[in-house]
Amino acid sequence: MIPPGSTIGIIGGGQLGRMLSIAAAQLGYKTHIYDPHEDVCADDVAAYRTRAAFESAEAITRFGESVDVATYEFENLPVEPLKALGEKLRPGVRSLAIAQDRAAEKQFIEECGGRVAPWRPVASLAEVRAAIADLRAPAVLKTRRYGYDGKGQAWIRSAEEAEKAWLGIGEEPAVAEAGVPFSAEFSVILARWEDGRHAFWDSPQNAHDGGILRRSTVPCSDSCSAQIPTAREAALAIAEALGHVGVLTVEFFASVDGPVVNEIAPRVHNSGHWTIEGAVTSQFEQHIRAICGLPPGVTGLTRGHAVMENLIGPEIERWPELVAERGVHLHLYGKGEARPGRKMGHFTRVIR
Ligand code: AMP
């Protein structure tokens, strides 16, 4: 067990690092943020900071010596330098390596018995064309690496659009994935301990807009809830096969044939922000509990319903109205410029 008073290293200083730091502080831990950028929003709430490149094994080694346990808050990180953290890194590099490469991820999910959309790895226009002939349009091209919030993706609505999509994603190694007809999207969020204990939260139903999460609602609709037992089984099989320690999120499409995994995130997730007020133990606190070996917190709902909505780009200007609204829990991330598509904050309503 890593007791309160210890220091938790967090690689990445965005809003997830910020909310993890707040939860860690509540339990008496200090956090140390590792991020190459000058000004990150976790700085406001963390005790220590290293500013160095994610590629620097030397800086990561020094960071590792200064913390009692380390975790990461996003997955676009080079894996090799993180190996210097050894057992201190939770979840380990395996979770990261699988989740950051869409082809490895899909193959792994299938090996764990989960369903994914029919897909092919592609590395040239000829391969994209062959994949579309096979999978049929509509399909979506997604870069294997460095995609998030719908970035690095292009839809192919007919075979003629293959070239435009290939150029659109920058001719990067990618996966071609069949479009899944779904009635809804939902996620399974779980936390797992080193000894195999685990806990699920109620699954939120997620609405996206332009590839970015717009809203998460708990409880989810009946069409999703019927699929949750199968989805949980798949998510737990993935967590176990990874030897994952901490929070793991698996995003699903509710299709007529059952749950189809879209992607996994080896970390706390935007679709779990509602747990801060909507669940007895938030995803952030539970992640800290799991990586430090504290007992699991209760994950049940605090009230009947919770709805979380993101404030994206200029929507941040709604803050005066939201902060004045009774029952709204407003979270502003303290970021500077409200660029389009940038997640600036969120708010949650918890309803009887
Ligand atoms: P992703 O970045 O992979 O999570 O994709 C962002 C969003 O695009 C998803 O949440 C879906 O709304 C949509 N999407 C991605 N892949 C597919 C697919 N194969 N079929 C249908 N919709 C998809």
Short mmCIF file of C-alpha atoms and ligand atoms in Angstrom, two decimals:
data_model
loop_
_atom_site.label_atom_id
_atom_site.label_comp_id
_atom_site.label_asym_id
_atom_site.label_seq_id
_atom_site.Cartn_x
_atom_site.Cartn_y
_atom_site.Cartn_z
CA MET A 1 0.00 0.00 0.00
CA ILE A 2 1.17 3.50 -0.81
CA PRO A 3 -0.07 5.54 2.15
CA PRO A 4 -1.46 9.09 2.17
CA GLY A 5 1.41 11.56 2.40
CA SER A 6 3.17 9.86 -0.54
CA THR A 7 3.71 11.49 -3.92
CA ILE A 8 1.88 10.33 -7.04
CA GLY A 9 3.50 11.14 -10.39
CA ILE A 10 1.11 11.95 -13.24
CA ILE A 11 2.35 12.02 -16.82
CA GLY A 12 0.34 14.66 -18.65
CA GLY A 13 -0.98 17.88 -17.16
CA GLY A 14 -4.37 18.33 -18.86
CA GLN A 15 -7.80 18.36 -17.23
CA LEU A 16 -7.59 14.65 -16.34
CA GLY A 17 -4.31 15.27 -14.50
CA ARG A 18 -5.95 18.24 -12.81
CA MET A 19 -8.98 16.25 -11.60
CA LEU A 20 -6.74 13.33 -10.53
CA SER A 21 -4.62 15.78 -8.51
CA ILE A 22 -7.70 17.22 -6.77
CA ALA A 23 -8.86 13.69 -5.83
CA ALA A 24 -5.34 12.74 -4.68
CA ALA A 25 -5.10 15.85 -2.49
CA GLN A 26 -8.42 14.98 -0.83
CA LEU A 27 -6.86 11.68 0.28
CA GLY A 28 -3.73 13.41 1.54
CA TYR A 29 -1.41 12.67 -1.38
CA LYS A 30 0.76 15.13 -3.27
CA THR A 31 1.03 14.99 -7.05
CA HIS A 32 3.94 15.65 -9.37
CA ILE A 33 3.01 16.50 -12.96
CA TYR A 34 5.30 15.59 -15.87
CA ASP A 35 4.53 17.51 -19.05
CA PRO A 36 6.64 19.21 -21.74
CA HIS A 37 4.41 22.30 -21.97
CA GLU A 38 5.06 25.50 -20.09
CA ASP A 39 1.63 26.13 -18.77
CA VAL A 40 -0.76 23.23 -18.11
CA CYS A 41 -4.01 23.26 -16.24
CA ALA A 42 -2.93 20.66 -13.65
CA ASP A 43 -0.23 23.09 -12.43
CA ASP A 44 -2.83 25.03 -10.44
CA VAL A 45 -3.55 22.07 -8.16
CA ALA A 46 -0.35 19.95 -8.09
CA ALA A 47 2.52 20.19 -5.60
CA TYR A 48 5.41 19.50 -7.99
CA ARG A 49 6.17 19.82 -11.67
CA THR A 50 8.74 18.50 -14.17
CA ARG A 51 8.85 20.17 -17.54
CA ALA A 52 10.60 17.77 -19.92
CA ALA A 53 9.99 15.85 -23.14
CA PHE A 54 7.98 12.62 -23.06
CA GLU A 55 10.84 11.11 -25.11
CA SER A 56 13.49 11.76 -22.45
CA ALA A 57 14.31 8.50 -20.64
CA GLU A 58 16.74 10.44 -18.44
CA ALA A 59 14.11 12.96 -17.26
CA ILE A 60 11.56 10.18 -16.76
CA THR A 61 14.06 8.20 -14.68
CA ARG A 62 14.65 11.24 -12.44
CA PHE A 63 10.89 11.82 -12.21
CA GLY A 64 10.45 8.16 -11.22
CA GLU A 65 12.95 8.55 -8.38
CA SER A 66 10.99 11.50 -6.98
CA VAL A 67 7.57 9.76 -6.82
CA ASP A 68 6.17 6.73 -4.97
CA VAL A 69 3.88 5.60 -7.80
CA ALA A 70 3.25 6.98 -11.30
CA THR A 71 0.33 7.01 -13.70
CA TYR A 72 -0.57 8.63 -17.04
CA GLU A 73 -3.55 10.71 -18.05
CA PHE A 74 -3.33 10.30 -21.82
CA GLU A 75 -2.09 7.61 -24.13
CA ASN A 76 -0.18 9.34 -26.90
CA LEU A 77 3.14 8.75 -25.16
CA PRO A 78 6.27 6.96 -26.35
CA VAL A 79 6.36 3.64 -24.49
CA GLU A 80 10.13 2.97 -24.40
CA PRO A 81 11.19 5.77 -21.98
CA LEU A 82 8.35 4.86 -19.59
CA LYS A 83 9.90 1.45 -19.04
CA ALA A 84 12.36 3.25 -16.72
CA LEU A 85 9.47 3.57 -14.25
CA GLY A 86 9.20 -0.23 -13.94
CA GLU A 87 6.68 -1.44 -11.36
CA LYS A 88 6.00 2.10 -10.20
CA LEU A 89 3.93 2.76 -13.35
CA ARG A 90 0.24 1.88 -12.91
CA PRO A 91 -1.35 0.96 -15.23
CA GLY A 92 1.73 -0.57 -16.83
CA VAL A 93 3.18 -0.02 -20.30
CA ARG A 94 1.22 -2.95 -21.75
CA SER A 95 -2.11 -1.13 -21.33
CA LEU A 96 -0.59 1.93 -22.98
CA ALA A 97 1.07 0.08 -25.88
CA ILE A 98 -2.16 -1.69 -26.81
CA ALA A 99 -4.45 1.32 -26.46
CA GLN A 100 -2.27 3.69 -28.50
CA ASP A 101 -2.26 1.60 -31.68
CA ARG A 102 -5.71 1.02 -33.16
CA ALA A 103 -4.62 -2.11 -35.02
CA ALA A 104 -3.02 -3.73 -31.93
CA GLU A 105 -6.05 -2.66 -29.90
CA LYS A 106 -8.61 -4.26 -32.22
CA GLN A 107 -6.63 -7.47 -32.49
CA PHE A 108 -6.28 -7.61 -28.70
CA ILE A 109 -10.00 -6.98 -28.12
CA GLU A 110 -10.85 -9.81 -30.51
CA GLU A 111 -8.39 -12.14 -28.72
CA CYS A 112 -10.17 -11.26 -25.46
CA GLY A 113 -13.50 -12.34 -26.97
CA GLY A 114 -14.82 -8.80 -27.59
CA ARG A 115 -16.50 -7.73 -30.84
CA VAL A 116 -15.16 -4.89 -32.96
CA ALA A 117 -16.38 -3.50 -36.30
CA PRO A 118 -14.99 -5.44 -39.31
CA TRP A 119 -11.61 -3.83 -40.00
CA ARG A 120 -8.35 -4.02 -42.01
CA PRO A 121 -4.95 -2.47 -41.40
CA VAL A 122 -4.00 -0.17 -44.31
CA ALA A 123 -0.74 1.54 -45.25
CA SER A 124 -1.29 2.68 -48.86
CA LEU A 125 -4.08 3.94 -51.11
CA ALA A 126 -4.19 0.55 -52.86
CA GLU A 127 -4.79 -1.11 -49.48
CA VAL A 128 -7.51 1.42 -48.61
CA ARG A 129 -9.26 0.64 -51.92
CA ALA A 130 -8.97 -3.10 -51.33
CA ALA A 131 -10.29 -2.72 -47.79
CA ILE A 132 -13.31 -0.70 -48.95
CA ALA A 133 -14.07 -3.27 -51.66
CA ASP A 134 -14.07 -5.84 -48.89
CA LEU A 135 -15.78 -3.97 -46.03
CA ARG A 136 -18.02 -1.79 -48.25
CA ALA A 137 -18.87 1.86 -47.65
CA PRO A 138 -19.72 3.56 -45.40
CA ALA A 139 -16.44 3.00 -43.62
CA VAL A 140 -14.09 5.16 -41.62
CA LEU A 141 -10.33 5.52 -41.88
CA LYS A 142 -8.58 6.14 -38.57
CA THR A 143 -4.85 6.68 -38.13
CA ARG A 144 -3.33 3.88 -36.06
CA ARG A 145 -1.72 6.40 -33.71
CA TYR A 146 -2.22 9.89 -32.30
CA GLY A 147 -5.94 10.21 -33.00
CA TYR A 148 -8.34 11.63 -30.42
CA ASP A 149 -11.67 13.47 -30.36
CA GLY A 150 -12.35 12.51 -33.99
CA LYS A 151 -8.93 13.78 -35.20
CA GLY A 152 -7.05 11.60 -37.69
CA GLN A 153 -10.33 10.23 -39.04
CA ALA A 154 -12.09 10.43 -42.39
CA TRP A 155 -15.33 8.82 -43.50
CA ILE A 156 -15.65 7.05 -46.85
CA ARG A 157 -19.30 7.17 -47.93
CA SER A 158 -18.65 5.66 -51.38
CA ALA A 159 -15.67 3.91 -53.03
CA GLU A 160 -14.83 7.15 -54.93
CA GLU A 161 -14.04 8.89 -51.65
CA ALA A 162 -11.16 6.53 -50.79
CA GLU A 163 -8.40 8.78 -52.11
CA LYS A 164 -9.76 11.93 -50.49
CA ALA A 165 -9.99 10.16 -47.14
CA TRP A 166 -6.47 8.71 -47.47
CA LEU A 167 -5.06 12.18 -48.20
CA GLY A 168 -7.29 13.62 -45.47
CA ILE A 169 -5.67 11.52 -42.73
CA GLY A 170 -2.20 12.45 -44.01
CA GLU A 171 -1.38 9.09 -45.69
CA GLU A 172 -0.52 7.62 -42.29
CA PRO A 173 -0.69 3.92 -41.38
CA ALA A 174 -4.34 3.44 -40.46
CA VAL A 175 -7.20 1.06 -39.95
CA ALA A 176 -10.22 0.95 -42.26
CA GLU A 177 -13.29 0.16 -40.21
CA ALA A 178 -16.82 -0.62 -41.35
CA GLY A 179 -19.46 1.87 -40.24
CA VAL A 180 -21.50 0.29 -37.43
CA PRO A 181 -25.23 0.99 -37.46
CA PHE A 182 -25.93 1.66 -33.79
CA SER A 183 -28.90 2.82 -31.74
CA ALA A 184 -26.70 4.44 -29.08
CA GLU A 185 -23.19 4.69 -27.70
CA PHE A 186 -22.23 3.88 -24.12
CA SER A 187 -19.13 3.19 -22.09
CA VAL A 188 -18.14 0.69 -19.45
CA ILE A 189 -15.90 2.30 -16.84
CA LEU A 190 -14.24 0.04 -14.33
CA ALA A 191 -11.41 0.15 -11.85
CA ARG A 192 -9.19 -2.85 -11.23
CA TRP A 193 -6.77 -3.58 -8.41
CA GLU A 194 -3.52 -5.50 -8.65
CA ASP A 195 -5.08 -8.49 -6.83
CA GLY A 196 -7.95 -8.68 -9.35
CA ARG A 197 -10.62 -6.86 -7.32
CA HIS A 198 -12.65 -4.61 -9.55
CA ALA A 199 -15.65 -2.27 -9.55
CA PHE A 200 -17.91 -0.98 -12.31
CA TRP A 201 -19.87 2.24 -12.39
CA ASP A 202 -23.29 2.48 -13.98
CA SER A 203 -22.70 2.87 -17.71
CA PRO A 204 -23.29 6.31 -19.20
CA GLN A 205 -24.93 6.74 -22.59
CA ASN A 206 -22.74 9.06 -24.65
CA ALA A 207 -23.71 11.53 -27.36
CA HIS A 208 -20.96 12.77 -29.70
CA ASP A 209 -20.85 15.77 -31.95
CA GLY A 210 -18.18 15.96 -34.68
CA GLY A 211 -16.26 13.12 -32.99
CA ILE A 212 -16.17 14.95 -29.61
CA LEU A 213 -18.14 13.84 -26.57
CA ARG A 214 -21.03 16.22 -26.01
CA ARG A 215 -23.06 14.62 -23.21
CA SER A 216 -23.06 11.57 -20.92
CA THR A 217 -26.30 10.46 -19.26
CA VAL A 218 -26.83 7.97 -16.44
CA PRO A 219 -28.78 5.72 -16.35
CA CYS A 220 -28.52 4.86 -20.03
CA SER A 221 -31.53 3.98 -22.20
CA ASP A 222 -33.09 0.48 -22.24
CA SER A 223 -31.46 -0.31 -25.61
CA CYS A 224 -28.02 0.10 -23.97
CA SER A 225 -28.81 -1.38 -20.59
CA ALA A 226 -29.80 -4.71 -22.17
CA GLN A 227 -26.26 -4.92 -23.58
CA ILE A 228 -24.38 -3.99 -20.42
CA PRO A 229 -23.84 -7.49 -18.97
CA THR A 230 -22.13 -8.65 -22.20
CA ALA A 231 -20.21 -5.38 -22.47
CA ARG A 232 -18.98 -5.64 -18.87
CA GLU A 233 -17.82 -9.19 -19.48
CA ALA A 234 -15.77 -8.01 -22.47
CA ALA A 235 -14.37 -5.00 -20.60
CA LEU A 236 -13.31 -7.11 -17.63
CA ALA A 237 -11.69 -9.72 -19.89
CA ILE A 238 -9.68 -6.88 -21.49
CA ALA A 239 -8.65 -5.45 -18.09
CA GLU A 240 -7.58 -8.88 -16.87
CA ALA A 241 -5.64 -9.76 -20.00
CA LEU A 242 -3.81 -6.43 -19.71
CA GLY A 243 -3.13 -6.94 -15.99
CA HIS A 244 -4.55 -3.42 -15.78
CA VAL A 245 -4.34 -1.51 -12.49
CA GLY A 246 -6.48 1.64 -12.21
CA VAL A 247 -9.45 2.90 -14.20
CA LEU A 248 -10.12 1.46 -17.66
CA THR A 249 -12.78 2.76 -20.04
CA VAL A 250 -14.23 0.80 -22.93
CA GLU A 251 -16.47 2.63 -25.41
CA PHE A 252 -19.22 0.64 -27.12
CA PHE A 253 -21.76 0.94 -29.90
CA ALA A 254 -25.13 -0.63 -29.05
CA SER A 255 -25.80 -2.48 -32.33
CA VAL A 256 -28.68 -4.80 -33.17
CA ASP A 257 -26.27 -7.72 -32.84
CA GLY A 258 -25.05 -6.68 -29.40
CA PRO A 259 -22.25 -4.48 -28.04
CA VAL A 260 -19.41 -3.60 -30.42
CA VAL A 261 -16.23 -2.15 -28.90
CA ASN A 262 -15.22 1.16 -30.46
CA GLU A 263 -12.07 1.81 -28.45
CA ILE A 264 -10.42 1.48 -25.07
CA ALA A 265 -8.82 4.16 -22.92
CA PRO A 266 -6.42 2.91 -20.23
CA ARG A 267 -7.39 5.76 -17.90
CA VAL A 268 -10.09 7.94 -16.45
CA HIS A 269 -12.36 9.20 -19.21
CA ASN A 270 -14.51 12.15 -20.15
CA SER A 271 -17.61 9.92 -20.10
CA GLY A 272 -16.88 9.30 -16.39
CA HIS A 273 -16.79 12.93 -15.26
CA TRP A 274 -20.37 12.61 -13.98
CA THR A 275 -19.05 10.29 -11.23
CA ILE A 276 -17.60 13.30 -9.36
CA GLU A 277 -21.06 14.24 -8.08
CA GLY A 278 -23.20 11.42 -9.48
CA ALA A 279 -21.46 8.45 -7.83
CA VAL A 280 -20.42 7.81 -4.23
CA THR A 281 -16.78 7.46 -5.36
CA SER A 282 -15.58 9.33 -8.44
CA GLN A 283 -13.47 7.75 -11.17
CA PHE A 284 -10.60 10.05 -10.12
CA GLU A 285 -10.67 9.00 -6.46
CA GLN A 286 -11.05 5.35 -7.43
CA HIS A 287 -8.06 5.53 -9.76
CA ILE A 288 -5.96 6.92 -6.89
CA ARG A 289 -7.31 4.20 -4.57
CA ALA A 290 -6.51 1.46 -7.10
CA ILE A 291 -2.96 2.56 -7.98
CA CYS A 292 -2.13 3.14 -4.29
CA GLY A 293 -3.68 -0.16 -3.15
CA LEU A 294 -6.34 1.44 -0.91
CA PRO A 295 -9.68 -0.41 -0.62
CA PRO A 296 -12.24 0.10 -3.42
CA GLY A 297 -14.77 2.89 -2.90
CA VAL A 298 -18.51 2.34 -3.44
CA THR A 299 -19.52 3.15 -7.03
CA GLY A 300 -23.33 3.42 -6.71
CA LEU A 301 -25.28 6.52 -7.77
CA THR A 302 -25.75 9.34 -5.27
CA ARG A 303 -29.20 10.11 -6.74
CA GLY A 304 -31.34 8.73 -9.55
CA HIS A 305 -29.84 10.44 -12.59
CA ALA A 306 -26.75 12.36 -13.66
CA VAL A 307 -26.15 14.31 -16.85
CA MET A 308 -22.70 15.66 -17.73
CA GLU A 309 -22.17 18.11 -20.55
CA ASN A 310 -18.89 19.41 -21.96
CA LEU A 311 -18.07 23.07 -22.50
CA ILE A 312 -16.17 23.04 -25.78
CA GLY A 313 -14.30 26.07 -27.15
CA PRO A 314 -16.36 29.27 -26.93
CA GLU A 315 -19.12 27.49 -24.97
CA ILE A 316 -17.03 28.37 -21.92
CA GLU A 317 -18.73 31.77 -22.14
CA ARG A 318 -21.84 30.14 -20.67
CA TRP A 319 -20.14 29.98 -17.27
CA PRO A 320 -21.92 32.99 -15.65
CA GLU A 321 -25.34 31.50 -16.42
CA LEU A 322 -24.30 27.98 -15.31
CA VAL A 323 -22.61 29.02 -12.09
CA ALA A 324 -25.83 30.81 -11.13
CA GLU A 325 -28.07 27.82 -11.85
CA ARG A 326 -29.23 25.90 -8.82
CA GLY A 327 -28.04 22.28 -8.80
CA VAL A 328 -25.43 22.69 -11.54
CA HIS A 329 -21.93 21.50 -10.63
CA LEU A 330 -19.59 23.55 -12.77
CA HIS A 331 -16.00 22.52 -13.50
CA LEU A 332 -13.74 24.99 -15.30
CA TYR A 333 -10.31 23.67 -16.23
CA GLY A 334 -8.47 26.99 -15.99
CA LYS A 335 -7.26 26.77 -19.60
CA GLY A 336 -6.30 29.87 -21.55
CA GLU A 337 -7.52 30.30 -25.09
CA ALA A 338 -10.96 28.83 -25.96
CA ARG A 339 -9.95 27.33 -29.32
CA PRO A 340 -12.67 25.50 -31.28
CA GLY A 341 -12.85 21.85 -30.21
CA ARG A 342 -10.86 22.44 -27.00
CA LYS A 343 -12.42 21.00 -23.84
CA MET A 344 -12.61 24.00 -21.49
CA GLY A 345 -14.84 22.63 -18.75
CA HIS A 346 -17.95 20.58 -18.03
CA PHE A 347 -21.02 20.69 -15.86
CA THR A 348 -23.12 18.02 -14.22
CA ARG A 349 -26.70 17.97 -13.05
CA VAL A 350 -27.56 15.28 -10.51
CA ILE A 351 -31.29 14.71 -10.43
CA ARG A 352 -33.56 12.77 -8.10
P1 AMP B 1 -13.49 7.56 -32.02
O1 AMP B 1 -12.50 8.69 -32.05
O2 AMP B 1 -12.97 6.30 -32.62
O3 AMP B 1 -14.06 7.37 -30.66
O4 AMP B 1 -14.72 8.04 -32.92
C1 AMP B 1 -15.48 9.18 -32.60
C2 AMP B 1 -16.94 8.96 -32.90
O5 AMP B 1 -17.14 8.70 -34.31
C3 AMP B 1 -17.55 7.75 -32.21
O6 AMP B 1 -17.90 8.01 -30.88
C4 AMP B 1 -18.76 7.48 -33.12
O7 AMP B 1 -19.80 8.40 -32.84
C5 AMP B 1 -18.19 7.74 -34.49
N1 AMP B 1 -17.62 6.49 -35.05
C6 AMP B 1 -16.34 6.09 -34.98
N2 AMP B 1 -16.15 4.88 -35.57
C7 AMP B 1 -17.34 4.49 -36.03
C8 AMP B 1 -17.82 3.33 -36.72
N3 AMP B 1 -17.01 2.31 -37.08
N4 AMP B 1 -19.14 3.27 -37.02
C9 AMP B 1 -19.99 4.26 -36.68
N5 AMP B 1 -19.60 5.39 -36.02
C10 AMP B 1 -18.31 5.51 -35.70
#
